[in-house]
mmCIF file of C-alpha atoms in Angstrom:
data_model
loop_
_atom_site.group_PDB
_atom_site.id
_atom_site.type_symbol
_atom_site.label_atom_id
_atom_site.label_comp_id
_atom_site.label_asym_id
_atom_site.label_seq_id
_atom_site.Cartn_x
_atom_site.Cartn_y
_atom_site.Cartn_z
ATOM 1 C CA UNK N 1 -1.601 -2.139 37.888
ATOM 2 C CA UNK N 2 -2.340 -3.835 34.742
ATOM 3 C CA UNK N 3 -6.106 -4.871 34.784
ATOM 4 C CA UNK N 4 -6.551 -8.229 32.615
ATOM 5 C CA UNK N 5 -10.352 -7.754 32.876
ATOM 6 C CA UNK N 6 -9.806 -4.426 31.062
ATOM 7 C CA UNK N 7 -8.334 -5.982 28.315
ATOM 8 C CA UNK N 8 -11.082 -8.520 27.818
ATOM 9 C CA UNK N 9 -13.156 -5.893 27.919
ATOM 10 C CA UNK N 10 -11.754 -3.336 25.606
ATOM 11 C CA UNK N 11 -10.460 -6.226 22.580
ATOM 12 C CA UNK N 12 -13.693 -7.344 20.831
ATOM 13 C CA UNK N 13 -14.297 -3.276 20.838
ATOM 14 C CA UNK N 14 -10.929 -2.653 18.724
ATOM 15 C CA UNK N 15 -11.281 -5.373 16.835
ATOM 16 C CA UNK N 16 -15.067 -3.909 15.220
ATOM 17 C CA UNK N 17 -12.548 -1.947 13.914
ATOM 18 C CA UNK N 18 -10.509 -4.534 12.136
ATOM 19 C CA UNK N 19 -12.930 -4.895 8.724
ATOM 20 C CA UNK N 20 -12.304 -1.246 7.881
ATOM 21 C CA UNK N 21 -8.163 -1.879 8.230
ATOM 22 C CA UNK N 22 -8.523 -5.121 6.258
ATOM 23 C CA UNK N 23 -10.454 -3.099 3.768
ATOM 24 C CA UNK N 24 -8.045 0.101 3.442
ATOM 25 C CA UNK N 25 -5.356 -1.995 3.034
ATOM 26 C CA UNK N 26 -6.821 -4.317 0.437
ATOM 27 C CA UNK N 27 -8.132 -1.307 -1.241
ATOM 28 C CA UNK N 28 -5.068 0.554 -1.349
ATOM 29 C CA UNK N 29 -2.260 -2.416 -2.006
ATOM 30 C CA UNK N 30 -4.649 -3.848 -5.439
ATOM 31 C CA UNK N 31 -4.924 -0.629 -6.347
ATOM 32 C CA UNK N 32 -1.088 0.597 -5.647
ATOM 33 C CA UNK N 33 0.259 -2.700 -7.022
ATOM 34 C CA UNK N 34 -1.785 -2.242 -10.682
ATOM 35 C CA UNK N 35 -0.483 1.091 -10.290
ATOM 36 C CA UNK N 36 2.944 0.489 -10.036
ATOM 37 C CA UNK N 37 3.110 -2.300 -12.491
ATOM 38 C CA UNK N 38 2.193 -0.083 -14.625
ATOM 39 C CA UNK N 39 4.548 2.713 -13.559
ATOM 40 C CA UNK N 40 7.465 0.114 -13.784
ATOM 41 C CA UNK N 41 6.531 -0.886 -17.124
ATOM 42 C CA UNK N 42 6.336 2.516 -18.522
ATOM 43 C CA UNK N 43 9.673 3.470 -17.375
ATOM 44 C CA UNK N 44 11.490 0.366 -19.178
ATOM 45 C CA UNK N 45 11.899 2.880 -22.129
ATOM 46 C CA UNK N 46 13.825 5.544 -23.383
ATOM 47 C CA UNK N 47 10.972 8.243 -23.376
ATOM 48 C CA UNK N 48 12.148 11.567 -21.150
ATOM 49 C CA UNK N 49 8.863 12.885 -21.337
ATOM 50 C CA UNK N 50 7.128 9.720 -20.043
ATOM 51 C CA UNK N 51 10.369 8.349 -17.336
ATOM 52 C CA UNK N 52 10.653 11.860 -16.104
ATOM 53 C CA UNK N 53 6.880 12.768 -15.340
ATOM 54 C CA UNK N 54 7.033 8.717 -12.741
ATOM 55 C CA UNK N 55 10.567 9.978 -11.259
ATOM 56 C CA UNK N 56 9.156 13.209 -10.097
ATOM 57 C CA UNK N 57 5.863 11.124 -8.642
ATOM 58 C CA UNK N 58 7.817 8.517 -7.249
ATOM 59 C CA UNK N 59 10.433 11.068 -5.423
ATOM 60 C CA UNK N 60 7.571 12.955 -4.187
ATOM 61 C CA UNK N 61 5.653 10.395 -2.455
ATOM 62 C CA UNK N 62 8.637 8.262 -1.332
ATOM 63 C CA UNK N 63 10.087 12.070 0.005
ATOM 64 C CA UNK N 64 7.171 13.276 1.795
ATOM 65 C CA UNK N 65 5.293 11.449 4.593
ATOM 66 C CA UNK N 66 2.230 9.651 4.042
ATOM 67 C CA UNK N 67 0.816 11.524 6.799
ATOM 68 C CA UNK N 68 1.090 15.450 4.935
ATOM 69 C CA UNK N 69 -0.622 12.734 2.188
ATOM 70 C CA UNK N 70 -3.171 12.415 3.758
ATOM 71 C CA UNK N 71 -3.669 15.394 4.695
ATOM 72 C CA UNK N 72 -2.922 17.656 1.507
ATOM 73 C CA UNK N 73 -5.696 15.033 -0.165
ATOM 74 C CA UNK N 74 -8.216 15.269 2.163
ATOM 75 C CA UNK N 75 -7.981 18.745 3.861
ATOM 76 C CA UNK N 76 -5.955 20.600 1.359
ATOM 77 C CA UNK N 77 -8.067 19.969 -2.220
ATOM 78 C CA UNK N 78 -11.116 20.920 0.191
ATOM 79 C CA UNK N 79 -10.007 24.705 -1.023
ATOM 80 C CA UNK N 80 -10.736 23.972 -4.748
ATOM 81 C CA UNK N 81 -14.478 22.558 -3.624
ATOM 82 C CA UNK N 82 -15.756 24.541 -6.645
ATOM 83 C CA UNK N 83 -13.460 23.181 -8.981
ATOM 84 C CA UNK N 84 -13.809 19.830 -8.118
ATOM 85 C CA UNK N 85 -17.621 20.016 -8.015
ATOM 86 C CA UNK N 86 -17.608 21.632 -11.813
ATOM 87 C CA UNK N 87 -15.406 18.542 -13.005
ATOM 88 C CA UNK N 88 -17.776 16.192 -11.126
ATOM 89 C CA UNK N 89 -15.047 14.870 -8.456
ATOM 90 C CA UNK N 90 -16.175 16.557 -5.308
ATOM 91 C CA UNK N 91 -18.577 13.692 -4.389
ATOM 92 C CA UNK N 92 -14.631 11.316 -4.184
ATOM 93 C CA UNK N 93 -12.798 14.137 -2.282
ATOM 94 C CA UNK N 94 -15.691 14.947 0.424
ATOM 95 C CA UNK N 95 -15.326 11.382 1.852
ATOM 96 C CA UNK N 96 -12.695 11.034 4.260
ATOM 97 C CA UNK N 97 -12.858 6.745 3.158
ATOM 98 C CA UNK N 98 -11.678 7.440 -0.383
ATOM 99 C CA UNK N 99 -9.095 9.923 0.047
ATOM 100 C CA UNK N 100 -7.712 7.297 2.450
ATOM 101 C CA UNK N 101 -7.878 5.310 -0.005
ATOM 102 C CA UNK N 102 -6.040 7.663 -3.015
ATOM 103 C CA UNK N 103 -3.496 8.676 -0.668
ATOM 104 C CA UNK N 104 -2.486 4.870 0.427
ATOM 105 C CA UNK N 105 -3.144 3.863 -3.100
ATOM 106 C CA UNK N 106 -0.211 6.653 -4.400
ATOM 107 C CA UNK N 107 1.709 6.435 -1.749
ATOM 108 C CA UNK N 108 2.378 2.399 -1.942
ATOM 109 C CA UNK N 109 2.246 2.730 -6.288
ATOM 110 C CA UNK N 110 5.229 5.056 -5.524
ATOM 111 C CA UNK N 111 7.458 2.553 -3.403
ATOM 112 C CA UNK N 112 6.181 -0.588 -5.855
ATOM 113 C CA UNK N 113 7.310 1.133 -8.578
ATOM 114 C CA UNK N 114 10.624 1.309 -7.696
ATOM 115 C CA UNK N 115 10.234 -2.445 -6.374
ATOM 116 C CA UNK N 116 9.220 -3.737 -9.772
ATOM 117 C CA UNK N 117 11.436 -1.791 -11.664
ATOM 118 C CA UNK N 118 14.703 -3.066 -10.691
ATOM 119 C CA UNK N 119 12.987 -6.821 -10.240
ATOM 120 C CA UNK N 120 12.037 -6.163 -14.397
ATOM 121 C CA UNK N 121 15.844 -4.488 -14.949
ATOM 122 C CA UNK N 122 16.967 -7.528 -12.675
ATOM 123 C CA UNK N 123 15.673 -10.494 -15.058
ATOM 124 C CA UNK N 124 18.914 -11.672 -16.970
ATOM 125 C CA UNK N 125 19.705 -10.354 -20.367
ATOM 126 C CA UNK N 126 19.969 -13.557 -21.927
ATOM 127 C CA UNK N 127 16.662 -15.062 -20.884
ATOM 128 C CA UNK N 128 15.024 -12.143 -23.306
ATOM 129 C CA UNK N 129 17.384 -12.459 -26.088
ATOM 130 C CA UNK N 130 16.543 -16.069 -26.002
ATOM 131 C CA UNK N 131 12.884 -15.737 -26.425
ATOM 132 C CA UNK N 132 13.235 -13.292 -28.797
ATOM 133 C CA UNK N 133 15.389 -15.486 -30.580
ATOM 134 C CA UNK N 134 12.732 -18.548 -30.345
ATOM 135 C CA UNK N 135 10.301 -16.105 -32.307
ATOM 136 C CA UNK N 136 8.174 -14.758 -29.246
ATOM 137 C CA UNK N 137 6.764 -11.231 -29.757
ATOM 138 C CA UNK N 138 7.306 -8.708 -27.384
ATOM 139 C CA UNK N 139 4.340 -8.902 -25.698
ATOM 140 C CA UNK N 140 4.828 -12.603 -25.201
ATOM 141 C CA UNK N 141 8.529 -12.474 -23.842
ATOM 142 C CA UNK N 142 6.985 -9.909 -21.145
ATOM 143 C CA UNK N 143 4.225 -11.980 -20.134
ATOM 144 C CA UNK N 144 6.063 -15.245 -20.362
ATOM 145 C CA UNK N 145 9.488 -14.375 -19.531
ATOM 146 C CA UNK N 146 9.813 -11.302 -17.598
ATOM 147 C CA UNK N 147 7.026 -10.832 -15.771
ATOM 148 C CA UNK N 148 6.975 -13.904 -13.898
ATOM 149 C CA UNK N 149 10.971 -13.708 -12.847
ATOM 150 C CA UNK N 150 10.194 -10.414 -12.011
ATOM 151 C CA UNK N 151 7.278 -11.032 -9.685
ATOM 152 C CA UNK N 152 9.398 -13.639 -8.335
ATOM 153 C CA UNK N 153 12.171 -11.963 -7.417
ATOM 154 C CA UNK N 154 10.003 -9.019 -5.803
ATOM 155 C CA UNK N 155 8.358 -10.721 -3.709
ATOM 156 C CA UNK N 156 10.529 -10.431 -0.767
ATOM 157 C CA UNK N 157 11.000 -6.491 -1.079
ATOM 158 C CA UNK N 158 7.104 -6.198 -1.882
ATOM 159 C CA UNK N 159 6.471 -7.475 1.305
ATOM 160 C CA UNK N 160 7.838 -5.376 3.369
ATOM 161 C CA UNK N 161 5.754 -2.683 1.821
ATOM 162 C CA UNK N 162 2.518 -4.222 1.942
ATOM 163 C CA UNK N 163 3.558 -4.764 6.232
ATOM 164 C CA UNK N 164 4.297 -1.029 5.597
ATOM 165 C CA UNK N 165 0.844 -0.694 4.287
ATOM 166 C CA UNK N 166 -1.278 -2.024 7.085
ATOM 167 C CA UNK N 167 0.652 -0.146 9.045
ATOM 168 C CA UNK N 168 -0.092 2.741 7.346
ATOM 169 C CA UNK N 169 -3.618 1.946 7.753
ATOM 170 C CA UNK N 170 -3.505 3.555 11.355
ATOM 171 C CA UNK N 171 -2.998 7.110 10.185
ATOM 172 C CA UNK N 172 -6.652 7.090 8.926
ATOM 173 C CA UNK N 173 -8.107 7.734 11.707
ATOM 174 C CA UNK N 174 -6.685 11.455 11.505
ATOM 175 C CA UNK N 175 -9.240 11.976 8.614
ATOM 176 C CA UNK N 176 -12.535 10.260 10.965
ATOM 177 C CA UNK N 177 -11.999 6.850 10.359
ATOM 178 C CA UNK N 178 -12.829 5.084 12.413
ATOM 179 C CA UNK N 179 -10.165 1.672 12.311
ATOM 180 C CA UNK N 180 -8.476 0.134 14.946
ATOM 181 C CA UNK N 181 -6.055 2.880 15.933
ATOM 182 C CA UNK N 182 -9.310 5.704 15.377
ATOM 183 C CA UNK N 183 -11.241 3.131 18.267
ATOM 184 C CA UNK N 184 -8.139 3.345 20.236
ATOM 185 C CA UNK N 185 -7.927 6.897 20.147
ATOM 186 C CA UNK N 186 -11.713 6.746 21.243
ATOM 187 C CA UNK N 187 -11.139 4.461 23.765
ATOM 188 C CA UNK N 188 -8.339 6.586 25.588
ATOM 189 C CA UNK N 189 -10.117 9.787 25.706
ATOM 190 C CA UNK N 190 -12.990 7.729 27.970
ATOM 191 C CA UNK N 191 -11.114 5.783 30.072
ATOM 192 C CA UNK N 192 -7.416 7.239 30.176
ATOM 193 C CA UNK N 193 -5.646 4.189 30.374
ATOM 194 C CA UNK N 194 -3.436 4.273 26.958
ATOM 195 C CA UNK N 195 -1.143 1.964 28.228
ATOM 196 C CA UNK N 196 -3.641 -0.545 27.986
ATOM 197 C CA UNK N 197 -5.795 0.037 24.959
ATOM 198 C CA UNK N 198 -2.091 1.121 22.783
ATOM 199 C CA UNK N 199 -1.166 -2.264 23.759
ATOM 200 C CA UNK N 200 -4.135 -4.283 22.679
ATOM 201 C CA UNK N 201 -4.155 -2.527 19.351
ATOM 202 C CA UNK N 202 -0.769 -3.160 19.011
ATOM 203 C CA UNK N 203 -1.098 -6.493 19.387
ATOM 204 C CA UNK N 204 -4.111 -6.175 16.703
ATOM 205 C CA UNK N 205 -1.483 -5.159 14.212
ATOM 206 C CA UNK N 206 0.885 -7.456 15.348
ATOM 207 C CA UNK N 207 -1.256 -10.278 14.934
ATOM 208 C CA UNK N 208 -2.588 -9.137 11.745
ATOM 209 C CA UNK N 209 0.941 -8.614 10.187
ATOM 210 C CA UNK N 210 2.120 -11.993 11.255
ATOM 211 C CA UNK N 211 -0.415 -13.692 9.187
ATOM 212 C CA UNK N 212 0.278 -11.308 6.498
ATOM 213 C CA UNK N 213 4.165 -12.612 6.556
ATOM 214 C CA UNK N 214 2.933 -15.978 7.034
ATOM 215 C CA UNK N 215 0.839 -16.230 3.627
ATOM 216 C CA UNK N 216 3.474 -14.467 2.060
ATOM 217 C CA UNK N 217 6.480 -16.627 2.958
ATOM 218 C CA UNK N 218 4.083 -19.470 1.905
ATOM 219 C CA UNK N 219 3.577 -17.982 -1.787
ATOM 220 C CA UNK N 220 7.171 -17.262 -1.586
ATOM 221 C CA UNK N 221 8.368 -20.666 -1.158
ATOM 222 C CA UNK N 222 5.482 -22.411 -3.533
ATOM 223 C CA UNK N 223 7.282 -19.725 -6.275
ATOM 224 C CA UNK N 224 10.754 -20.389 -5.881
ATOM 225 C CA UNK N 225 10.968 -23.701 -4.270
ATOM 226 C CA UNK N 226 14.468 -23.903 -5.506
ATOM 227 C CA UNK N 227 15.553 -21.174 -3.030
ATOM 228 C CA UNK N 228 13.931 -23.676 -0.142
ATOM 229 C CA UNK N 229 16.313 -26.516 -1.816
ATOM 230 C CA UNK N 230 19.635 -24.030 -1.630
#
């Protein structure tokens, strides 16, 4: 039988979890998104030995799942503990929070990329000949021109991949965190009732993500309130 009182019970202890997802997630989308603008940008040229170099990331990370991430980063550069401590990184790779954080981080910078680099390729031809033509430097028809149609048209695609995000979230607690789904896990092995507690944290996530869409499909429509008018 489904025990209501358990699920009072058990909610405000999964969501003392919820500050630690809101901050992976925040951590890791700001950091992924600077990451793939960047990685986007970069690959608008001609140069092999730059475009190359971001394919092979991006197919790695987008080919392999974010849970071997997670666990190559955390588990796996434990071996090189020497190395790391002689180049001054070891006190980043000891703590399971930050290589959350640098696998999430590379993982999302790998989709985004790819995200923002056909919404830049997508921005019509003319609209940059025309500034160019108006006297606008480079820099200027990127900032004032491309970018923004750019952002504009991603929005929709980068979305899904910041849901995909918080989602992802829940596969720190195989490194010790101790999030929503790392309480859950906690949860189950005391009381064996996973129906239950699984159910409540989905509905954590499910809440959360809602929102999430909600803001977004807000900023969405305040962007391109001429889609809203179509």
């Amino acid at each position: 039988m489904i025990d209501l009182a358990f699920f009072l019970e058990i909610i405000p202890a999964l969501l003392a979890g919820l500050p630690l997802t809101l901050q992976l997630a925040a951590s890791s989308i700001s950091i992924g998104f600077i990451m793939a603008l960047l990685l986007a940008l970069a690959q608008q040229g001609n140069h092999r030995f730059v475009v190359w170099p971001i394919r092979a990331f991006v197919a790695v990370f987008r080919g392999t799942p974010l849970l071997v991430q997670i666990f190559l980063i955390y588990y796996g550069l434990g071996q090189f503990r020497l190395t790391l401590q002689a180049i001054g990184l070891w006190w980043l790779f000891r703590e399971p929070y930050w290589c959350a954080i640098i696998a999430l981080s590379l993982n999302t910078a790998a989709y985004g990329s790819e995200i923002l680099r056909g919404a830049i390729q997508g921005v019509p031809r003319g609209l940059v000949e025309a500034a160019t033509a108006s006297g606008m430097s480079r820099y200027l028809t990127l900032r004032l021109v491309v970018l923004p149609l750019a952002l504009r048209q991603a929005i929709p695609s980068y979305s899904n991949e910041i849901i995909l995000m918080v989602k992802g979230t829940s596969l720190a607690s195989i490194i010790t965190l101790v999030e929503v789904t790392g309480i859950a896990q906690g949860l189950i092995s005391q009381t064996y009732r996973a129906v239950e507690v699984f159910v409540t944290a989905g509905a954590i996530y499910l809440t959360l993500n809602f929102t999430i869409i909600s803001a977004l499909n807000a900023i969405e429509a305040w962007l391109t309130p001429y889609r809203a008018r179509a």
